[in-house]
Each structure stands twice: as structure tokens, then as C-alpha cells.
Short mmCIF file of C-alpha atoms in Angstrom, two decimals:
data_model
loop_
_atom_site.label_atom_id
_atom_site.label_comp_id
_atom_site.label_asym_id
_atom_site.label_seq_id
_atom_site.Cartn_x
_atom_site.Cartn_y
_atom_site.Cartn_z
CA MET A 1 118.44 66.68 114.09
CA ILE A 2 118.47 70.21 115.06
CA THR A 3 121.10 72.60 113.01
CA GLU A 4 123.71 74.64 114.57
CA GLU A 5 121.93 77.77 113.68
CA GLN A 6 118.67 76.63 115.22
CA LEU A 7 120.57 75.61 118.39
CA LYS A 8 121.98 79.23 118.61
CA LYS A 9 118.35 80.57 118.43
CA GLU A 10 117.50 78.22 121.17
CA LEU A 11 120.30 79.34 123.26
CA VAL A 12 119.35 83.00 123.42
CA LYS A 13 116.92 81.76 126.21
CA ILE A 14 119.76 80.92 128.33
CA LYS A 15 120.03 84.14 130.68
CA HIS A 16 123.33 85.34 132.60
CA PRO A 17 121.88 85.12 136.36
CA ASP A 18 123.17 88.58 137.26
CA ASN A 19 122.51 91.00 134.36
CA LYS A 20 119.59 89.09 132.92
CA ARG A 21 120.79 89.26 129.27
CA ASP A 22 121.26 86.21 127.15
CA ILE A 23 124.54 84.57 126.51
CA VAL A 24 124.32 85.00 122.77
CA SER A 25 124.16 88.77 122.98
CA LEU A 26 126.50 89.09 125.64
CA GLY A 27 129.11 87.54 123.55
CA MET A 28 129.52 84.37 125.62
CA LEU A 29 128.88 81.62 123.13
CA GLY A 30 132.03 80.64 121.86
CA SER A 31 131.17 77.68 119.39
CA ILE A 32 128.72 74.82 118.71
CA HIS A 33 129.77 71.60 117.32
CA LEU A 34 126.94 68.89 116.79
CA GLU A 35 127.41 65.26 115.81
CA GLU A 36 125.00 62.26 116.17
CA GLY A 37 125.20 61.20 119.50
CA LYS A 38 127.80 63.43 120.42
CA SER A 39 127.77 67.42 120.73
CA LYS A 40 129.92 70.14 122.22
CA VAL A 41 129.05 73.86 123.51
CA VAL A 42 131.68 76.16 124.19
CA ILE A 43 130.96 79.19 126.58
CA VAL A 44 133.46 82.12 127.10
CA THR A 45 133.39 83.63 130.55
CA PRO A 46 135.59 87.02 131.73
CA ALA A 47 136.69 84.98 134.77
CA ALA A 48 136.81 81.40 136.14
CA ASP A 49 133.78 81.88 138.36
CA ARG A 50 132.53 78.41 138.97
CA LYS A 51 129.20 79.25 140.54
CA LEU A 52 128.39 81.05 137.12
CA GLN A 53 129.40 78.31 134.97
CA ILE A 54 127.73 75.55 137.09
CA ASN A 55 124.33 77.94 136.70
CA LEU A 56 124.84 78.37 132.84
CA GLU A 57 125.65 74.44 132.49
CA ALA A 58 122.40 73.56 134.14
CA GLN A 59 120.33 75.97 132.17
CA ILE A 60 121.89 74.49 128.97
CA ARG A 61 121.46 71.19 129.70
CA GLN A 62 118.01 71.42 130.60
CA LEU A 63 117.13 73.29 127.33
CA VAL A 64 119.20 71.06 125.23
CA SER A 65 117.96 67.69 126.70
CA LYS A 66 114.72 68.33 124.61
CA LEU A 67 116.57 69.20 121.52
CA ILE A 68 119.31 67.09 120.64
CA PRO A 69 119.87 63.22 121.44
CA GLY A 70 122.96 61.83 122.89
CA LYS A 71 125.81 63.15 124.75
CA LEU A 72 126.52 66.82 125.31
CA LYS A 73 129.74 68.32 126.61
CA ILE A 74 129.98 71.84 127.67
CA ASN A 75 133.38 73.26 127.96
CA PHE A 76 134.22 76.98 129.48
CA ILE A 77 136.89 79.06 128.12
CA VAL A 78 138.20 81.95 130.32
CA ASP A 79 138.72 85.09 128.27
CA PRO A 80 139.74 88.02 130.67
CA ASN A 81 139.35 90.40 127.54
CA LEU A 82 135.52 89.66 127.32
CA GLN A 83 133.46 92.81 128.21
CA LEU A 84 129.93 92.15 129.09
CA VAL A 85 127.49 94.68 128.12
CA GLU A 86 126.46 97.10 130.96
CA GLU A 87 124.46 95.21 133.52
CA ASN A 88 120.88 95.30 133.91
CA LYS A 89 120.11 96.80 130.42
CA ILE A 90 117.23 95.21 128.32
CA PRO A 91 118.49 93.84 125.01
CA GLY A 92 117.62 96.31 122.23
CA VAL A 93 116.55 99.22 124.63
CA LYS A 94 118.43 102.21 124.24
CA ARG A 95 116.79 104.19 127.24
CA THR A 96 114.59 103.05 130.17
CA ILE A 97 112.94 105.89 132.01
CA ALA A 98 110.83 105.61 135.14
CA ILE A 99 107.76 108.25 135.58
CA GLY A 100 106.78 108.41 138.98
CA SER A 101 104.82 110.93 141.43
CA GLY A 102 104.76 109.93 145.02
CA LYS A 103 101.23 110.08 145.21
CA GLY A 104 98.06 109.08 143.01
CA GLY A 105 95.62 111.60 141.37
CA VAL A 106 98.09 113.74 139.58
CA GLY A 107 97.77 112.23 136.38
CA LYS A 108 100.86 110.55 136.02
CA SER A 109 99.52 107.77 133.63
CA THR A 110 98.02 110.40 131.47
CA VAL A 111 101.15 112.20 131.19
CA THR A 112 103.14 108.73 130.42
CA ALA A 113 100.55 107.73 127.72
CA ASN A 114 100.70 111.20 126.15
CA LEU A 115 104.58 111.58 126.34
CA ALA A 116 104.92 108.02 124.68
CA VAL A 117 102.66 109.24 121.85
CA GLN A 118 104.43 112.39 121.54
CA LEU A 119 107.85 110.48 121.20
CA ALA A 120 106.37 107.94 118.77
CA LYS A 121 105.13 111.01 116.83
CA ALA A 122 108.73 112.50 116.96
CA GLY A 123 110.16 109.42 115.03
CA TYR A 124 111.30 107.25 118.09
CA LYS A 125 110.40 103.52 118.72
CA VAL A 126 108.74 103.54 121.97
CA GLY A 127 107.47 100.95 124.68
CA VAL A 128 105.36 101.60 127.61
CA MET A 129 105.39 99.49 130.80
CA ASP A 130 102.85 99.76 133.51
CA SER A 131 104.23 98.48 136.93
CA ASP A 132 101.38 99.42 139.11
CA ILE A 133 100.28 95.90 139.81
CA TYR A 134 97.61 96.57 142.21
CA GLY A 135 95.87 99.32 140.26
CA PRO A 136 96.82 99.16 136.56
CA SER A 137 95.34 101.86 134.49
CA LEU A 138 97.69 102.60 131.68
CA GLY A 139 95.80 100.10 129.40
CA LYS A 140 92.43 101.88 129.52
CA MET A 141 94.59 105.13 128.58
CA PHE A 142 95.06 103.26 125.16
CA GLY A 143 91.73 101.60 124.73
CA ILE A 144 92.67 98.50 125.91
CA ASN A 145 90.28 97.03 128.72
CA GLY A 146 90.50 93.90 130.72
CA ARG A 147 92.07 90.57 129.75
CA VAL A 148 93.88 90.23 126.57
CA ALA A 149 94.91 87.16 124.45
CA LEU A 150 98.60 87.98 124.57
CA GLN A 151 100.78 86.01 122.21
CA SER A 152 103.33 83.98 124.16
CA ASP A 153 105.42 81.09 124.21
CA GLU A 154 107.26 79.25 127.24
CA GLU A 155 109.89 81.91 127.65
CA ARG A 156 108.39 85.20 126.26
CA ILE A 157 105.45 87.39 126.18
CA TRP A 158 104.51 89.74 123.45
CA PRO A 159 103.25 93.28 124.20
CA VAL A 160 100.08 94.91 122.54
CA GLU A 161 101.01 97.16 119.77
CA LYS A 162 98.69 100.44 119.71
CA TYR A 163 99.20 103.88 118.31
CA GLY A 164 102.60 102.99 117.09
CA LEU A 165 103.74 101.85 120.62
CA LYS A 166 104.39 98.42 122.50
CA VAL A 167 102.27 98.26 125.72
CA ILE A 168 102.42 95.85 128.58
CA SER A 169 100.15 96.22 131.80
CA PHE A 170 99.26 93.57 134.30
CA SER A 171 95.68 94.54 133.65
CA PHE A 172 96.05 92.38 130.37
CA LEU A 173 96.50 89.37 132.40
CA ILE A 174 93.35 89.76 134.70
CA ASP A 175 89.71 90.31 134.67
CA GLU A 176 88.64 94.00 134.96
CA ASN A 177 87.43 93.75 138.40
CA GLN A 178 89.56 91.02 139.72
CA PRO A 179 91.60 92.45 142.75
CA VAL A 180 95.46 91.48 143.25
CA VAL A 181 96.53 90.49 146.73
CA TRP A 182 100.07 90.02 146.62
CA ARG A 183 102.87 90.37 148.94
CA GLY A 184 106.08 92.34 147.89
CA PRO A 185 108.34 89.56 146.60
CA MET A 186 105.41 88.71 143.99
CA LEU A 187 105.48 92.14 143.08
CA GLY A 188 109.08 92.06 142.23
CA LYS A 189 108.89 88.95 140.22
CA ALA A 190 106.20 90.43 138.08
CA VAL A 191 108.16 93.46 137.50
CA GLU A 192 111.22 91.32 136.62
CA GLN A 193 109.11 89.26 133.99
CA PHE A 194 107.79 92.60 132.25
CA LEU A 195 111.13 93.69 131.95
CA TYR A 196 113.08 90.75 130.62
CA ASP A 197 110.63 88.31 129.32
CA VAL A 198 108.62 90.65 127.25
CA VAL A 199 109.73 90.77 123.56
CA TRP A 200 110.34 94.58 123.11
CA ASP A 201 112.64 94.19 120.24
CA GLU A 202 114.43 97.68 119.50
CA LEU A 203 113.10 100.65 121.27
CA ASP A 204 114.63 103.96 121.67
CA TYR A 205 112.63 104.58 124.60
CA LEU A 206 110.98 102.22 127.45
CA LEU A 207 108.95 104.32 129.61
CA ILE A 208 107.65 102.70 132.95
CA ASP A 209 104.67 104.08 134.51
CA LEU A 210 105.37 103.64 138.46
CA PRO A 211 102.73 103.15 141.07
CA PRO A 212 101.81 105.90 143.61
CA GLY A 213 104.23 105.76 146.61
CA THR A 214 107.93 104.80 147.08
CA GLY A 215 107.62 101.22 147.81
CA ASP A 216 108.31 97.70 146.74
CA VAL A 217 107.96 98.20 142.89
CA GLN A 218 110.38 101.20 143.06
CA LEU A 219 112.96 99.46 144.95
CA SER A 220 112.66 96.24 142.80
CA LEU A 221 113.13 98.32 139.79
CA SER A 222 116.21 100.07 141.18
CA GLN A 223 117.69 96.81 141.70
CA LEU A 224 116.64 94.75 138.71
CA ILE A 225 117.34 97.46 135.92
CA HIS A 226 119.82 100.16 134.92
CA LEU A 227 117.41 103.03 134.61
CA ASP A 228 118.72 105.99 132.66
CA GLY A 229 116.72 108.48 134.54
CA ALA A 230 113.15 109.23 136.28
CA VAL A 231 110.84 112.15 135.47
CA ILE A 232 108.60 113.25 138.27
CA VAL A 233 105.04 114.47 137.78
CA THR A 234 103.28 116.72 140.02
CA THR A 235 100.43 119.16 140.23
CA PRO A 236 101.20 122.61 141.51
CA GLN A 237 99.69 122.21 144.90
CA ASN A 238 101.71 122.01 148.03
CA VAL A 239 100.22 118.70 149.01
CA ALA A 240 101.46 117.27 145.73
CA ILE A 241 104.76 118.78 146.04
CA LEU A 242 105.19 117.21 149.37
CA ASP A 243 104.70 113.81 148.11
CA ALA A 244 106.61 114.45 144.91
CA SER A 245 109.69 115.47 147.08
CA LYS A 246 109.61 112.24 148.72
CA ALA A 247 109.56 110.47 145.34
CA ALA A 248 112.56 112.69 144.44
CA SER A 249 114.30 111.52 147.55
CA MET A 250 113.88 107.93 147.06
CA PHE A 251 115.42 108.28 143.32
CA GLN A 252 118.33 110.33 144.90
CA GLN A 253 119.15 107.45 147.71
CA VAL A 254 118.88 104.53 144.91
CA LYS A 255 121.40 106.74 142.57
CA ILE A 256 119.02 107.36 139.71
CA PRO A 257 119.16 110.55 138.01
CA ILE A 258 116.12 112.74 138.00
CA LEU A 259 115.94 113.88 134.55
CA GLY A 260 113.46 116.72 135.42
CA ILE A 261 109.79 117.56 136.60
CA ILE A 262 106.48 117.85 134.56
CA GLU A 263 103.78 119.93 136.46
CA ASN A 264 100.54 118.66 135.28
CA MET A 265 97.33 120.50 135.46
CA SER A 266 99.30 123.83 135.71
CA GLU A 267 96.16 125.59 134.61
CA PHE A 268 92.40 124.89 133.53
CA ILE A 269 91.73 126.16 130.00
CA CYS A 270 87.81 126.95 130.04
CA PRO A 271 86.17 125.04 126.91
CA ASN A 272 83.86 127.95 126.48
CA CYS A 273 85.90 131.09 126.71
CA GLY A 274 89.48 129.74 126.39
CA THR A 275 90.45 131.46 129.65
CA SER A 276 93.29 129.83 131.60
CA THR A 277 93.02 129.63 135.29
CA PRO A 278 95.21 128.22 137.79
CA ILE A 279 92.79 126.33 139.81
CA PHE A 280 95.38 124.29 141.65
CA SER A 281 97.54 127.22 142.69
CA SER A 282 100.61 127.90 140.70
CA GLY A 283 104.55 127.71 140.71
CA GLY A 284 104.61 124.25 142.43
CA GLY A 285 106.58 122.42 139.66
CA GLU A 286 109.11 125.31 139.80
CA ASN A 287 109.49 125.19 143.56
CA LEU A 288 109.96 121.25 143.25
CA SER A 289 112.32 121.93 140.47
CA ASN A 290 114.50 124.22 142.70
CA SER A 291 114.38 122.10 145.69
CA VAL A 292 115.43 118.73 144.07
CA GLN A 293 117.76 120.69 141.68
CA ALA A 294 116.18 119.20 138.46
CA PRO A 295 114.92 121.09 135.59
CA LEU A 296 111.21 122.01 134.94
CA LEU A 297 110.72 119.89 131.67
CA GLY A 298 107.31 121.62 131.19
CA GLN A 299 103.85 122.63 132.31
CA VAL A 300 100.73 120.72 130.82
CA PRO A 301 97.39 122.63 131.23
CA LEU A 302 94.08 120.84 132.26
CA THR A 303 91.33 120.69 129.42
CA VAL A 304 87.84 118.68 129.21
CA GLU A 305 89.28 117.18 126.15
CA ILE A 306 91.95 115.62 128.10
CA MET A 307 89.54 113.80 130.44
CA ASN A 308 87.55 112.56 127.44
CA ALA A 309 90.55 111.29 125.53
CA GLY A 310 91.59 109.26 128.74
CA ASP A 311 87.79 107.86 128.80
CA VAL A 312 87.82 106.70 125.17
CA GLY A 313 91.50 105.53 125.19
CA ASN A 314 92.95 107.75 122.53
CA PRO A 315 95.60 110.03 124.21
CA ILE A 316 94.96 113.89 123.37
CA VAL A 317 98.42 114.43 121.80
CA ASN A 318 97.16 111.64 119.24
CA THR A 319 94.30 113.61 118.12
CA ASP A 320 95.76 117.27 117.76
CA LYS A 321 92.63 118.59 119.24
CA VAL A 322 94.22 121.07 121.94
CA PRO A 323 97.05 122.90 120.31
CA ALA A 324 98.32 124.20 123.72
CA VAL A 325 98.56 120.48 125.19
CA ASN A 326 100.40 119.37 122.11
CA ALA A 327 102.91 122.35 122.46
CA ALA A 328 103.49 121.55 126.00
CA TYR A 329 104.55 118.01 125.44
CA GLN A 330 106.72 118.66 122.43
CA ALA A 331 108.60 121.28 124.65
CA ILE A 332 108.83 118.36 127.27
CA ILE A 333 110.20 116.10 124.97
CA GLN A 334 112.95 118.80 123.53
CA ASN A 335 113.93 119.54 127.16
CA LEU A 336 114.06 115.79 128.08
CA GLU A 337 116.36 115.04 124.97
CA SER A 338 118.63 117.90 126.37
CA GLU A 339 118.58 116.78 129.62
CA ILE A 340 119.50 113.18 128.80
CA LYS A 341 122.33 114.28 126.59
CA LYS A 342 123.97 115.84 129.81
CA TRP A 343 123.96 112.36 131.58
CA ASP A 344 125.58 110.44 128.81
#
């Protein structure tokens, strides 16, 4: 017969229907008493919410019926002093930050990958989630191409570990050339599974690489999880600034703090002479920063090495080949940390 401690570990699979956290980490598991043919589980709730109780009881009975024989009694105790952990937080994840752009082609995924590696080099535990279901590319940035044999069980998926990071992408689940033809509700469900069914364990930062635009995935994220903030990536030219402004407006509408702006491809550094040239104009990141009243976290130059690093799947800051790029990301992390403290 299963022990009480074993059953407690199984009850971690029972999720609160609203905030998606398990009843054990929420402090809702009161007690367990197991006897041959007669067992009892006590669940604590902060209010006499019958709808919630029915939901939890159904989940528990479905799970326990496979584990213990005989009758099971489930009692609910109301404790008004029970303080449930903040809603829509992933267990163990301290900070969840979305990285968006409003349009494609600005190097947002490259920035996400390098920012994640730089955070890990600074001593943080970091996870990266690719939420672009139609065009997932983050896996390639880490040298993980096509379908991957992910470790999983009936309830959970384990992310791939690379360069000290935990990475999940829809590209790990499909063949490399397989198109995804899904409607909005299916996108939202996939995002929810990546958030709550992936075993992230303890993380200081979970970076979520958003798809271009301001569509279904962005809206689903704002509803499914408490985001600590968003970072907007843009290039200096006006057309990129225009779309990035729309992304900023979207974050503001759904009450997600904008932690700052990263201006990517701020200048091109010639590989032969080292001369820097603002080939995409200049000042765009600062203009966007002033427009949306969010700080300019940093400016990242464009180099041939960045392109080559993306192709081979080893983010440029992991190689220390271009000091100017490493310095840019170090400054971005320092500014990001300072900005996060302001929102605490």
C-alpha cells in the first residue's frame, strides 16, 4: 500500500483551478490518514467555495483511485487565515520576464538567448521559453535543431539543459520542416502547458521569447501568468520603432510593467578595421524610451560574429569573442536589475 509521504508527492499533481499551483505548495493539504480499505484526505481552503471544492475533489479522486484501494473520504476545512501564494506564479520561479518587439527581424530571439547566457554567467539560475509556436527559432540559437526526445511523464515535461540554462521550445516537439496550422485557443493551451507543465524547478529568471506582433500568445500570457515585466527589443530605424511602440501599448493595456528598451543592431562594427557605422540610423532606442517612458537598458552593436554564433548555436556572449558585445549585455543586466528593484 502507498505511504502517506508517497501520496503527498502524488498530490503535487493536483492544481488549484485558478492560479495553477499545486495544493501542496499552496498549503492546502491539511492531513492524510491511510488505512486498509478506509482513507481520508483533509483539504484546507480560505473560503467555503463549493465550486472549488468539487473541482479539487474530482481531481483527487481521479488520481487516488489508481493508488489506494477501498474507500476515500475527502474533508474540506475552511480557514479564513489561509493566505494563498500570489496567483499565476510558477512554483520556484522568482522572476518571469517577457521579451517582445512588435515585429520580426529585429533580432529579438538573439537578444533573448544572449541575455539568458549573460544572466547565467552572472550566477543566476535561468530558464528560457520560446512562445513562438508558428516560427520557433530559439532552439537553433542554442544548437538544438528539430525534434528532441524530451524526458516526460503523464503530467510533466523536462526542459533541455544547455549552457547552464533550461530551455523549452515548440520546435523540440515537431519535425524541423513541419508547419504549425493552429487556431488561437490551441496556441493558448500550448503556452499554458509550457508555463505550468514544464519542470522548471528553482529559477531566478524565466525569460519568455514572444512571437512578433500583439496577438493570441501575448494575450494568453497576460491572462495565464503574473509577469514581472516586459523588455522591448527594437532596432534604430523608424519602421521598427513604430511597431515596437505598438508592443509597448499592448503591455501597458494589460498592466504589464515595461522594464526597459534594448536597442539591437545599434551600429555595425567592421570586422576588418573596427570602425563603427550606424547603418540602421541612430537614436531610435532613445526616442522609443522617451515615448513610452521606460529606460533604455542598453545598445547592442551588430557584428559578423553574432551572426556566426547564431548559426552554430552558441550565443556570442558565451564565447567572449567580441568585448563590445559582452560589455553591452553586462550593462543591460545591471540596468535591468536596477529597474526590477524599482517595481518591487
